[in-house]
Coordinates of C-alpha atoms and ligand atoms in Angstrom, one line a residue:
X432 CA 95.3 -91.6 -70.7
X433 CA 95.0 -87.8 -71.8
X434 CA 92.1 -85.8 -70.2
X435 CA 90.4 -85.5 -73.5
X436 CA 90.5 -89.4 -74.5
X437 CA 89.0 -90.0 -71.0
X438 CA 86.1 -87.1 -71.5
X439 CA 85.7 -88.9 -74.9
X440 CA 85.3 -92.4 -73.7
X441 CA 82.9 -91.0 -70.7
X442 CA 80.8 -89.2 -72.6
X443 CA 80.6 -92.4 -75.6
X444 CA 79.6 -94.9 -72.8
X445 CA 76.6 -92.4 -71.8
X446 CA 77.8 -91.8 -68.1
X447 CA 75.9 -89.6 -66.3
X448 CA 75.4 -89.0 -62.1
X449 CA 74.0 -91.6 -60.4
X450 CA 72.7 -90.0 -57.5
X451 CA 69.9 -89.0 -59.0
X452 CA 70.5 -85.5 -60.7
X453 CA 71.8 -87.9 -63.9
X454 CA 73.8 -84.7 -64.9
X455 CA 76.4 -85.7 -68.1
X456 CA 79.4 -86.7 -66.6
X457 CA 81.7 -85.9 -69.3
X458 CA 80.6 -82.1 -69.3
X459 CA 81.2 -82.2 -65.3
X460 CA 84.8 -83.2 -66.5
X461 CA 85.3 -80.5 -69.0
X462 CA 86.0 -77.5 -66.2
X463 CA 89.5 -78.2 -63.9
X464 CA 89.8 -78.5 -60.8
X465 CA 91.8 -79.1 -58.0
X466 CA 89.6 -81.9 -55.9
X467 CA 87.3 -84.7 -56.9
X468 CA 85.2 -86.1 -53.6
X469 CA 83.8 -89.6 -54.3
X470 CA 80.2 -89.4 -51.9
X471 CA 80.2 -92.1 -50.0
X472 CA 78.0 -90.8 -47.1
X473 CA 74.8 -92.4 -48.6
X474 CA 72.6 -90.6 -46.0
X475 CA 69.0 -91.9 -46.8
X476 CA 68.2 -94.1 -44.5
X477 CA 67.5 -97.7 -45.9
X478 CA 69.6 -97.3 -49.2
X479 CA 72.4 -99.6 -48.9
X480 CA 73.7 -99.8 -52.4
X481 CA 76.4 -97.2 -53.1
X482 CA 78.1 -98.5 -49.7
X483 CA 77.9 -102.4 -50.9
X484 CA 79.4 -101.4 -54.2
X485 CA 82.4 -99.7 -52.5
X486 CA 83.1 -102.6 -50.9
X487 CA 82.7 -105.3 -53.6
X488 CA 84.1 -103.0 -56.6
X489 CA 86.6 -101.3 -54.7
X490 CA 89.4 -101.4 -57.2
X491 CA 86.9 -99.8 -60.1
X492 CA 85.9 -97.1 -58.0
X493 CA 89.6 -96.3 -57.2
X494 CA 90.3 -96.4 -61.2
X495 CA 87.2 -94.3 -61.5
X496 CA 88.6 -91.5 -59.3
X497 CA 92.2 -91.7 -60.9
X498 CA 90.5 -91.0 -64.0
X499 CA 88.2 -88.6 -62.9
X500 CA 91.3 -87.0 -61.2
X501 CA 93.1 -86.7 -64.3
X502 CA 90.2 -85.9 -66.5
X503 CA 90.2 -82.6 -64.7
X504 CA 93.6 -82.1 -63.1
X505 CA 92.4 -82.4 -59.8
X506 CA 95.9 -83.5 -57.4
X507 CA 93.9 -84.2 -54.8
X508 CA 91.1 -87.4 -54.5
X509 CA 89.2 -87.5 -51.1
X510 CA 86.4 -90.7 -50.3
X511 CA 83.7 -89.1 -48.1
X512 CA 83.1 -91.9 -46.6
X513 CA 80.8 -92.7 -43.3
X514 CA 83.2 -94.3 -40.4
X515 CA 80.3 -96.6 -39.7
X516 CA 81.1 -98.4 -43.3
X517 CA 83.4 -100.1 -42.2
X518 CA 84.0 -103.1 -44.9
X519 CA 84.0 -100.4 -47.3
X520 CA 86.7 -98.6 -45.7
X521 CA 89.0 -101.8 -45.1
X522 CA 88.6 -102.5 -48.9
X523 CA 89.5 -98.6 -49.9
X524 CA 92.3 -98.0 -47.7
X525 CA 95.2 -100.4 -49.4
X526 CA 94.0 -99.4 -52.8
X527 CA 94.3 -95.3 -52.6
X528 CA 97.4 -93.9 -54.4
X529 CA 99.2 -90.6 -54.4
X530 CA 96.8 -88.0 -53.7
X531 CA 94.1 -89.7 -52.7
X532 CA 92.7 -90.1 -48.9
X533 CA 89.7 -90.9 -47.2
X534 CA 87.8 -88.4 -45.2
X535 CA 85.6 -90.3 -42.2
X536 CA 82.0 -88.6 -42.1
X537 CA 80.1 -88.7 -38.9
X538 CA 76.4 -90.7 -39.0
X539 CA 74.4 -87.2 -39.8
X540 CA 72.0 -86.3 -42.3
X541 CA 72.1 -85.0 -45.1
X542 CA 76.3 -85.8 -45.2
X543 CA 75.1 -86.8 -48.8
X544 CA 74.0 -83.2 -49.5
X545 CA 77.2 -82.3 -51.9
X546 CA 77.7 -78.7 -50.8
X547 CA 77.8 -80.3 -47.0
X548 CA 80.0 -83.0 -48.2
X549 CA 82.4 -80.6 -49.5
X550 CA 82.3 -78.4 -45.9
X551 CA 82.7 -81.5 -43.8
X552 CA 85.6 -82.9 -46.1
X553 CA 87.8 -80.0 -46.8
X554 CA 86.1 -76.9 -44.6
X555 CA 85.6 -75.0 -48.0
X556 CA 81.8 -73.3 -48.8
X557 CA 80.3 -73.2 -51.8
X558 CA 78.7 -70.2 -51.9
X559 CA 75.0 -69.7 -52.5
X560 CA 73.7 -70.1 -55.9
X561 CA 76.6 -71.4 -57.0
X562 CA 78.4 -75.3 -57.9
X563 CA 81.1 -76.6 -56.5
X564 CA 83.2 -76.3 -59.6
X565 CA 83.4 -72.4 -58.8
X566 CA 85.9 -73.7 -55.7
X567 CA 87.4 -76.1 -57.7
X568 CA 85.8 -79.5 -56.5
X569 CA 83.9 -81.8 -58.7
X570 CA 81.8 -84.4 -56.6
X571 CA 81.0 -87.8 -58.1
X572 CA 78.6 -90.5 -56.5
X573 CA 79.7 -94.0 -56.1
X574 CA 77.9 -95.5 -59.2
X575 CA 79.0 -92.9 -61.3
X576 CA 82.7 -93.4 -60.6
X577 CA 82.4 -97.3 -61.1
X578 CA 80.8 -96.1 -64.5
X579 CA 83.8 -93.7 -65.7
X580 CA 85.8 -97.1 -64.6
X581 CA 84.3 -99.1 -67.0
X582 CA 83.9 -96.3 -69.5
X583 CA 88.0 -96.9 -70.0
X584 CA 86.9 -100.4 -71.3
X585 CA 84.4 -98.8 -73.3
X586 CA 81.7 -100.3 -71.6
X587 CA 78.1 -98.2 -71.3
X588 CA 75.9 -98.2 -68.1
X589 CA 73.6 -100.4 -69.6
X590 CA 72.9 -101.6 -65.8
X591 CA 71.7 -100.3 -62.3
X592 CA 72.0 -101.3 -58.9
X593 CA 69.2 -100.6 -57.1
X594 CA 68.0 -101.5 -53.4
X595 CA 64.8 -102.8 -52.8
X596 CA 63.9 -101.9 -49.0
X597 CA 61.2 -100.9 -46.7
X598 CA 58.1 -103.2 -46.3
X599 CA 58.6 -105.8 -48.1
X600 CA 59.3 -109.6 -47.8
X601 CA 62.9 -109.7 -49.2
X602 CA 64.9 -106.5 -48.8
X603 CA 67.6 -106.3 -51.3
X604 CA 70.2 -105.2 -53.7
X605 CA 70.4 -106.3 -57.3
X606 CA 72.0 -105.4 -60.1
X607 CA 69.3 -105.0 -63.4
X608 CA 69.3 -103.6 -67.4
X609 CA 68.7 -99.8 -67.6
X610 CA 64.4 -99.9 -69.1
X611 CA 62.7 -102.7 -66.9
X612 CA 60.0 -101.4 -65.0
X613 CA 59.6 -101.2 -60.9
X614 CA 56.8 -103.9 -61.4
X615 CA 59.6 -106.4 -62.7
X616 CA 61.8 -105.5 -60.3
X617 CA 59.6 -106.4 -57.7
X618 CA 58.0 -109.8 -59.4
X619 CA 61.9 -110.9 -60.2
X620 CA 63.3 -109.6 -56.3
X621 CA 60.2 -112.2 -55.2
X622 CA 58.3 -108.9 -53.6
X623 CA 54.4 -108.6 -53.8
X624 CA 52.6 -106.2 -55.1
X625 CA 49.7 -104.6 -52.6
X626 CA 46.9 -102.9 -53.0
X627 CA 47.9 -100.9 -49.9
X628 CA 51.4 -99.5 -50.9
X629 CA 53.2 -96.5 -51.8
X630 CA 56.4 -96.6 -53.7
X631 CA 58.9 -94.0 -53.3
X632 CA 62.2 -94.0 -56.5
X633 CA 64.9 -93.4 -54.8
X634 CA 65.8 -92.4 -50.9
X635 CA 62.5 -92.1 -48.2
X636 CA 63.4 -88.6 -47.9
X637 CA 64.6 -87.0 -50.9
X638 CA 62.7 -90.0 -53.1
X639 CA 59.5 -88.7 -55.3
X640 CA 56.7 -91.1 -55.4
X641 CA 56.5 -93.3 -58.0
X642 CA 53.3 -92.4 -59.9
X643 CA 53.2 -95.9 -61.7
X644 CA 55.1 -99.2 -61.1
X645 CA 55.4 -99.1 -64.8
X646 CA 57.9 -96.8 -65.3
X647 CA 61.2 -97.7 -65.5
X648 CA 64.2 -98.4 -63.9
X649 CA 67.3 -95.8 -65.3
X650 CA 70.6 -95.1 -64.5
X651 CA 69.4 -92.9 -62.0
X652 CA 67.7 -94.9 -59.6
X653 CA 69.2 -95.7 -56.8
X654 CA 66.2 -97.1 -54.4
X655 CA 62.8 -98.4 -54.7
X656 CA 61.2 -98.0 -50.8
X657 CA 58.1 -99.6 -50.5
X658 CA 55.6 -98.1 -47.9
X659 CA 51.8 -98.5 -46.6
X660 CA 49.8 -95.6 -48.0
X661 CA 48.8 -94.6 -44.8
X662 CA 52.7 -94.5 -43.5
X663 CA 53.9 -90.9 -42.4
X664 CA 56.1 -90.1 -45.0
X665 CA 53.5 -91.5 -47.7
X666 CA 51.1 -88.8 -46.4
X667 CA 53.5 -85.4 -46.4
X668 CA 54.6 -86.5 -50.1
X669 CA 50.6 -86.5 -51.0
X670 CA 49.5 -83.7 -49.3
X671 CA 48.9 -80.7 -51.8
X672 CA 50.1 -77.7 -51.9
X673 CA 46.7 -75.9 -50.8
X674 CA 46.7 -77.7 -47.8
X675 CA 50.1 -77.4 -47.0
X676 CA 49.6 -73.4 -47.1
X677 CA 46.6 -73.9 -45.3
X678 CA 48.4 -74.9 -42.5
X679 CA 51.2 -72.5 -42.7
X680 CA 48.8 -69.8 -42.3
X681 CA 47.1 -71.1 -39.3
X682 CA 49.7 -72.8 -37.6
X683 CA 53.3 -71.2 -37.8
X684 CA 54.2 -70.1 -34.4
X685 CA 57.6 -68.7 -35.5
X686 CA 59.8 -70.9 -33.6
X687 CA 62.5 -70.7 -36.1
X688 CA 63.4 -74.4 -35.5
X689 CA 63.4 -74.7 -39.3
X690 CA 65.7 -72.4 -39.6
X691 CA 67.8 -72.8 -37.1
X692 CA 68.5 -76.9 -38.6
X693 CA 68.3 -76.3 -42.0
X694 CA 72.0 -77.8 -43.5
X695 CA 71.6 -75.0 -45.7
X696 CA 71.3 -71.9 -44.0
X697 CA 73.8 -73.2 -40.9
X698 CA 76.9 -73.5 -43.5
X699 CA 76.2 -69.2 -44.7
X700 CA 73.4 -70.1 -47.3
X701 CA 71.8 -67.2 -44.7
X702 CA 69.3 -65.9 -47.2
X703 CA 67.4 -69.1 -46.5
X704 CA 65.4 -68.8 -43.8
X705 CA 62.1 -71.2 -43.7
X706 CA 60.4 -69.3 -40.8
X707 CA 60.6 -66.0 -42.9
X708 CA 59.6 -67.7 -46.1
X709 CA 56.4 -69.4 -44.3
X710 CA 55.6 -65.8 -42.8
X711 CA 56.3 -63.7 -46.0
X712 CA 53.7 -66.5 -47.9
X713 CA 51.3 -66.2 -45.1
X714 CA 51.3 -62.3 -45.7
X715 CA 50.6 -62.6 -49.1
X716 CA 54.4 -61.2 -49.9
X717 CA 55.3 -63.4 -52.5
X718 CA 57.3 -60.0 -54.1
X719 CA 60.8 -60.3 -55.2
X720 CA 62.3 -59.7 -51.5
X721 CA 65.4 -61.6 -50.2
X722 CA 63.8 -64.0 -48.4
X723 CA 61.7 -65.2 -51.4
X724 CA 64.7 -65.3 -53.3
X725 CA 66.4 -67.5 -50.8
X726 CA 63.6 -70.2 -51.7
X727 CA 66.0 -70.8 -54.2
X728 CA 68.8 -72.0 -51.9
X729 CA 66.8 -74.8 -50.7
X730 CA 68.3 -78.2 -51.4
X731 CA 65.3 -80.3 -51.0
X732 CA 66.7 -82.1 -47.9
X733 CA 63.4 -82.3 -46.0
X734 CA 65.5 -81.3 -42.5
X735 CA 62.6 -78.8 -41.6
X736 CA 59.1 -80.8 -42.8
X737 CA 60.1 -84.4 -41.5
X738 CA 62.6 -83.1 -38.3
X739 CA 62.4 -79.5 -37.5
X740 CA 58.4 -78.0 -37.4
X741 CA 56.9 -79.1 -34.2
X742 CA 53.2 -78.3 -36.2
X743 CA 54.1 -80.1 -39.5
X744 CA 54.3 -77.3 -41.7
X745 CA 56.6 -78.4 -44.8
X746 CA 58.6 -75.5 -45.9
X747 CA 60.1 -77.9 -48.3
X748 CA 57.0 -77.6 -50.4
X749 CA 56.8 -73.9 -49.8
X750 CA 59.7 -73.4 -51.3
X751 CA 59.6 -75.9 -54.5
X752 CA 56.6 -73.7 -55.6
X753 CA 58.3 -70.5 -54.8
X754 CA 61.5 -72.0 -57.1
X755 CA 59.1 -72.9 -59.8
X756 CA 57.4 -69.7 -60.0
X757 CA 61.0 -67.9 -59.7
X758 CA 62.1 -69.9 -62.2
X759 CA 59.3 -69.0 -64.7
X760 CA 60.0 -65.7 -64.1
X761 CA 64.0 -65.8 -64.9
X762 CA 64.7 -64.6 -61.2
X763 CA 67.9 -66.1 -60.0
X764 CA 69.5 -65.4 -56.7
X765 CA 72.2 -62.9 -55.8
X766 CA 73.3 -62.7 -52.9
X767 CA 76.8 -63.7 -51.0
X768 CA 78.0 -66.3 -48.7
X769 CA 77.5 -65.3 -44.9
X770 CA 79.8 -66.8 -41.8
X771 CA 78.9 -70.0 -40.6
X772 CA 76.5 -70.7 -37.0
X773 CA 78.9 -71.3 -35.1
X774 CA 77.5 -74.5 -33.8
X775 CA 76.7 -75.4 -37.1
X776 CA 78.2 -79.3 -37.2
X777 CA 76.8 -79.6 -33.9
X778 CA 73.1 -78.9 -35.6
X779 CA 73.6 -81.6 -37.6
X780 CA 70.9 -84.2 -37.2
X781 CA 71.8 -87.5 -35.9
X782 CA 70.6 -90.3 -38.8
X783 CA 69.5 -93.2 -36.7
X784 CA 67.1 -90.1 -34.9
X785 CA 65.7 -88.7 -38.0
X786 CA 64.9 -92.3 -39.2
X787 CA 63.1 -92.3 -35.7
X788 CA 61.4 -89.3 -36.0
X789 CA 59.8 -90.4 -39.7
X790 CA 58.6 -93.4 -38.8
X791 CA 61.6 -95.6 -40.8
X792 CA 63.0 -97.3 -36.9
X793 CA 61.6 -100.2 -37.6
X794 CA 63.2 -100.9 -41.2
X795 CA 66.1 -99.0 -40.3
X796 CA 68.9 -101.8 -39.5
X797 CA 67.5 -103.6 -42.8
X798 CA 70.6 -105.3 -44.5
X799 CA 69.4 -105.5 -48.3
X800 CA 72.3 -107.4 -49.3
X801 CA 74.1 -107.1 -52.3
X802 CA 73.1 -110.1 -54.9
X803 CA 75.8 -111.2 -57.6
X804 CA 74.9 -111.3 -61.5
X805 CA 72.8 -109.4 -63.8
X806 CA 68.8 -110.1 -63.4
X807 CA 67.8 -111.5 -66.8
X808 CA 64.4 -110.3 -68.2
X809 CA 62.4 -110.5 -71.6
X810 CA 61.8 -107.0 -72.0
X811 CA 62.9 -103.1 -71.5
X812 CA 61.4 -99.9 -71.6
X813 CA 64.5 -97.5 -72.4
X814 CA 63.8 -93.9 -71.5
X815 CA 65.9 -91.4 -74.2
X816 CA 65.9 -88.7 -71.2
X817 CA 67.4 -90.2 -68.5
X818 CA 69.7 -87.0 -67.7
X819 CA 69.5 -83.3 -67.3
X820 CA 69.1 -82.0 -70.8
X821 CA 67.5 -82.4 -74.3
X822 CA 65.9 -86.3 -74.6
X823 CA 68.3 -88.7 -76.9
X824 CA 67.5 -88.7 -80.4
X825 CA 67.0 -92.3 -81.6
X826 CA 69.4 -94.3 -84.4
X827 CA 67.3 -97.5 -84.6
X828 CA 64.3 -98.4 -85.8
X829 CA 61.6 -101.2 -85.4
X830 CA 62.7 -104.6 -86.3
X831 CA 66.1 -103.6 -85.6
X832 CA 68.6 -106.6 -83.8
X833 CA 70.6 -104.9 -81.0
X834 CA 73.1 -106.0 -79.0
X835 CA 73.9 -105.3 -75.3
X836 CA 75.9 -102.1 -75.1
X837 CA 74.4 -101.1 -78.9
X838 CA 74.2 -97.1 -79.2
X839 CA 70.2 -96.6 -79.3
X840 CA 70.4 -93.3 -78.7
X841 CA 72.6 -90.1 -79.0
X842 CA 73.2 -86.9 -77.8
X843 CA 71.8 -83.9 -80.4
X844 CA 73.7 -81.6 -81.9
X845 CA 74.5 -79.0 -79.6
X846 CA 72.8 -79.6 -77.1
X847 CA 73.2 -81.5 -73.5
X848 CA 72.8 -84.5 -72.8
X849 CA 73.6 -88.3 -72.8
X850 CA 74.0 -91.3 -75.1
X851 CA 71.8 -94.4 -74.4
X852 CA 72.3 -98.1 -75.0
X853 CA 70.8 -100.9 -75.1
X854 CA 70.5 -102.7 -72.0
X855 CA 70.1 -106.7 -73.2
X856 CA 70.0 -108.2 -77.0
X857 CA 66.8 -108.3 -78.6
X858 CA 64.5 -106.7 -81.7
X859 CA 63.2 -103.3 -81.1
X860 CA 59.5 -103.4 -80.9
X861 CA 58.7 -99.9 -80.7
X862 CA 60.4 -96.1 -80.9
X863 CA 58.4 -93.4 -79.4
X864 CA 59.5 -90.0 -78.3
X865 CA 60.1 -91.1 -74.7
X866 CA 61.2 -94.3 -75.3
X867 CA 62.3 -97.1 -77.2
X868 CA 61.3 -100.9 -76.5
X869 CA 63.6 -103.5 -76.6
X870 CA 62.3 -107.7 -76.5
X871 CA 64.1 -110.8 -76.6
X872 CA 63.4 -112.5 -79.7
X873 CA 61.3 -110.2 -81.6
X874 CA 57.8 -108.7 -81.7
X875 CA 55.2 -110.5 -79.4
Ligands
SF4_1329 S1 59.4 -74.8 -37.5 FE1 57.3 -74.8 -38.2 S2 56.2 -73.5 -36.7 FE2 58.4 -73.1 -36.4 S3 58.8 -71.3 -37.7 FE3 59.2 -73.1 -38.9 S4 57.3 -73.5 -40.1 FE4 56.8 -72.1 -38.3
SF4_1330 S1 64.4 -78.6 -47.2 FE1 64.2 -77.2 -45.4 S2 65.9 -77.7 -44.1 FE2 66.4 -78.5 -46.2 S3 67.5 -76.9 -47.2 FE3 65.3 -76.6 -47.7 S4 64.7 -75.2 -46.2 FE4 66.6 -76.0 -45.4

């Protein structure tokens, strides 16, 4: 198949990453380059879904990076894959073809961060501020790939695989339409709903709380963790702002620890540097200096709130607001890449110890495991932004009939974004800006 026909097909079938960011695949596949890295390294702990779809649909993801391969010229195909996945790996290795290989990560966090992936895999940096397309590598998660796979057969992600996990009765991983909502997937999964829980979409680390069990389930969601409200990581998620500079001020003994293990900074990102940030905030120098500016850098991994800050300052935080205010303000960052630490890969935090050190031990050997078939459910909440971009404009209306796979939704002119289908047949019951409503066999 010719690059273009393959960006087409993507880009019809509405693929976008699944590892949360939901950028539009095809656009990803519109720059060349010389590497595509399938992340495989699936570093939150208690997520077991992108590592139970390698195994079980082993030959789409293959298909998926030959496409992907050839979409953008790349001659070389590497699977980042943990060494601890074992099934996954047994499935992989007879399947590669010319090109391809599999790259064994070590049991770290974040080995899912994609600039890390790229430096453990192939020793290249991506230098700060920028993608990984400016060294020629495209990274695609697992999901995605399966996606672009079935994109070839003109299929749309009209479905998600999502694990369920954390405190609850049956820890699982099912596969559901794109549009039911987290309460569903908990009734249908046979999980209760308490009073006294906290739910987190996506990871426990990188996951943002779910501020109602009625939104719903896209092509982005990877997790649903379920946690007591009073639970460690429940608490640093909640805690505002004020507080958390509150405590900065008071409390920041400038150990550096942040620093000194943030993934970031330890791979020449050296403009970010937490302690500095916390004590250029605490001085009231929120000015355009280098250290603000590094802010930017930060890739949300949660390495210095959860692991590093012996007082349980959050950084993290610190600098989302810095970012946002940045942001507002046009500033972008400029500076260059820096040499590495030199012990930088032996900074790198063990995962079963992080999971320790947040509160996750108990949950943490968890199996979820993978359930066949498609959950079946009466109706679907489709969000038209499900992607980085402009929202989907509609092409249906109310009382329309759809059938699985149906375009509801396209891309606007000029402008990016995603096409979005319908996830089950039924009658569309309602068109809103955010959404449209899908129900089997009419209006209720
Ligand atoms: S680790 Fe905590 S106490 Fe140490 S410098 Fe960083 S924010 Fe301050
Ligand atoms: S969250 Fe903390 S450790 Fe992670 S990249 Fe940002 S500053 Fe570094």
């Amino acid at each position: 198949m010719m690059s273009e026909e393959i960006v087409n097909k993507v880009k019809a079938c509405g693929v976008v990453g699944s590892g949360g960011a939901g950028f539009p695949t095809h656009v990803k596949y519109q720059s060349k380059a010389e590497t595509v890295i399938v992340n495989l390294a699936e570093c939150e702990p208690l997520l077991r879904v992108d590592q139970q779809l390698a195994e079980r649909d082993a030959e789409d993801l293959i298909k998926g990076l030959n496409c992907a391969m050839q979409a953008v010229s790349a001659k070389e195909g590497i699977v980042a894959v943990k060494e601890k996945y074992r099934k996954a790996v047994e499935r992989l290795k007879p399947l590669l073809t010319s090109g391809m290989r599999l790259e064994y990560l070590r049991d770290i966090y974040p080995a899912g961060d994609e600039f890390l992936t790229i430096k453990l895999t192939t020793g290249k940096s991506v230098p700060p501020g920028a993608i990984p397309i400016s060294i020629g590598v495209v990274v695609n998660n697992v999901q995605t790939l399966i996606n672009v796979a079935r994109a070839m057969e003109d299929q749309p992600v009209i479905h998600r695989t999502i694990t369920v996990t954390g405190d609850v009765k049956n820890p699982v991983t099912v596969t559901v339409p794109v549009g039911i909502s987290f309460r569903q997937l908990l009734e249908k999964t046979g999980n209760e709903i308490r009073e006294g829980d906290a739910y987190i979409d996506g990871g426990p680390i990188m996951g943002k709380l779910l501020g109602s069990l009625e939104n719903s389930v896209t092509k982005t969601s990877g997790g649903l963790v379920v946690l007591p409200k009073d639970h460690v990581l429940i608490r640093i998620k909640t805690q505002p702002i004020s507080q958390i500079m509150r405590v900065a001020k008071t409390v920041c003994e400038q150990c550096q620890l942040c620093t000194d293990l943030c993934p970031r900074n330890i791979i020449g990102h050296r403009d970010l540097k937490p302690h500095m940030t916390i004590r250029a905030v605490n001085y009231g120098k929120m000015t355009e200096s280098q250290v603000i500016k590094g802010a930017i850098l930060c890739s949300d991994c949660g390495v210095c709130e959860l692991y590093s800050c012996p007082v349980n300052i959050s950084p993290r935080r610190v600098n989302q607001a810095i970012k946002q205010e940045l942001q507002k303000q046009g500033i972008k960052y400029d500076g260059n890449l820096s040499k590495d630490d030199p012990m930088w890969e032996a900074r790198l935090i063990p995962s079963q110890q992080m999971a320790r050190r947040i509160g996750l031990k108990s949950y943490y050997h968890q199996e979820a495991p993978l359930q066949s078939g498609i959950l079946d459910f009466n109706r679907v909440n489709i969000p038209l932004k499900q992607h980085v971009g402009a929202p989907c404009e509609p092409v249906v209306k109310v009382g329309d009939v759809v059938m699985p796979g149906q375009l509801i939704g396209r891309i606007r002119e000029g402008q990016l974004g995603a096409n979005v289908h319908a996830s089950m047949a039924g009658t569309i019951t309602a068109v809103t800006e955010s959404g449209i409503i899908l129900e089997k066999g009419g209006a209720s």
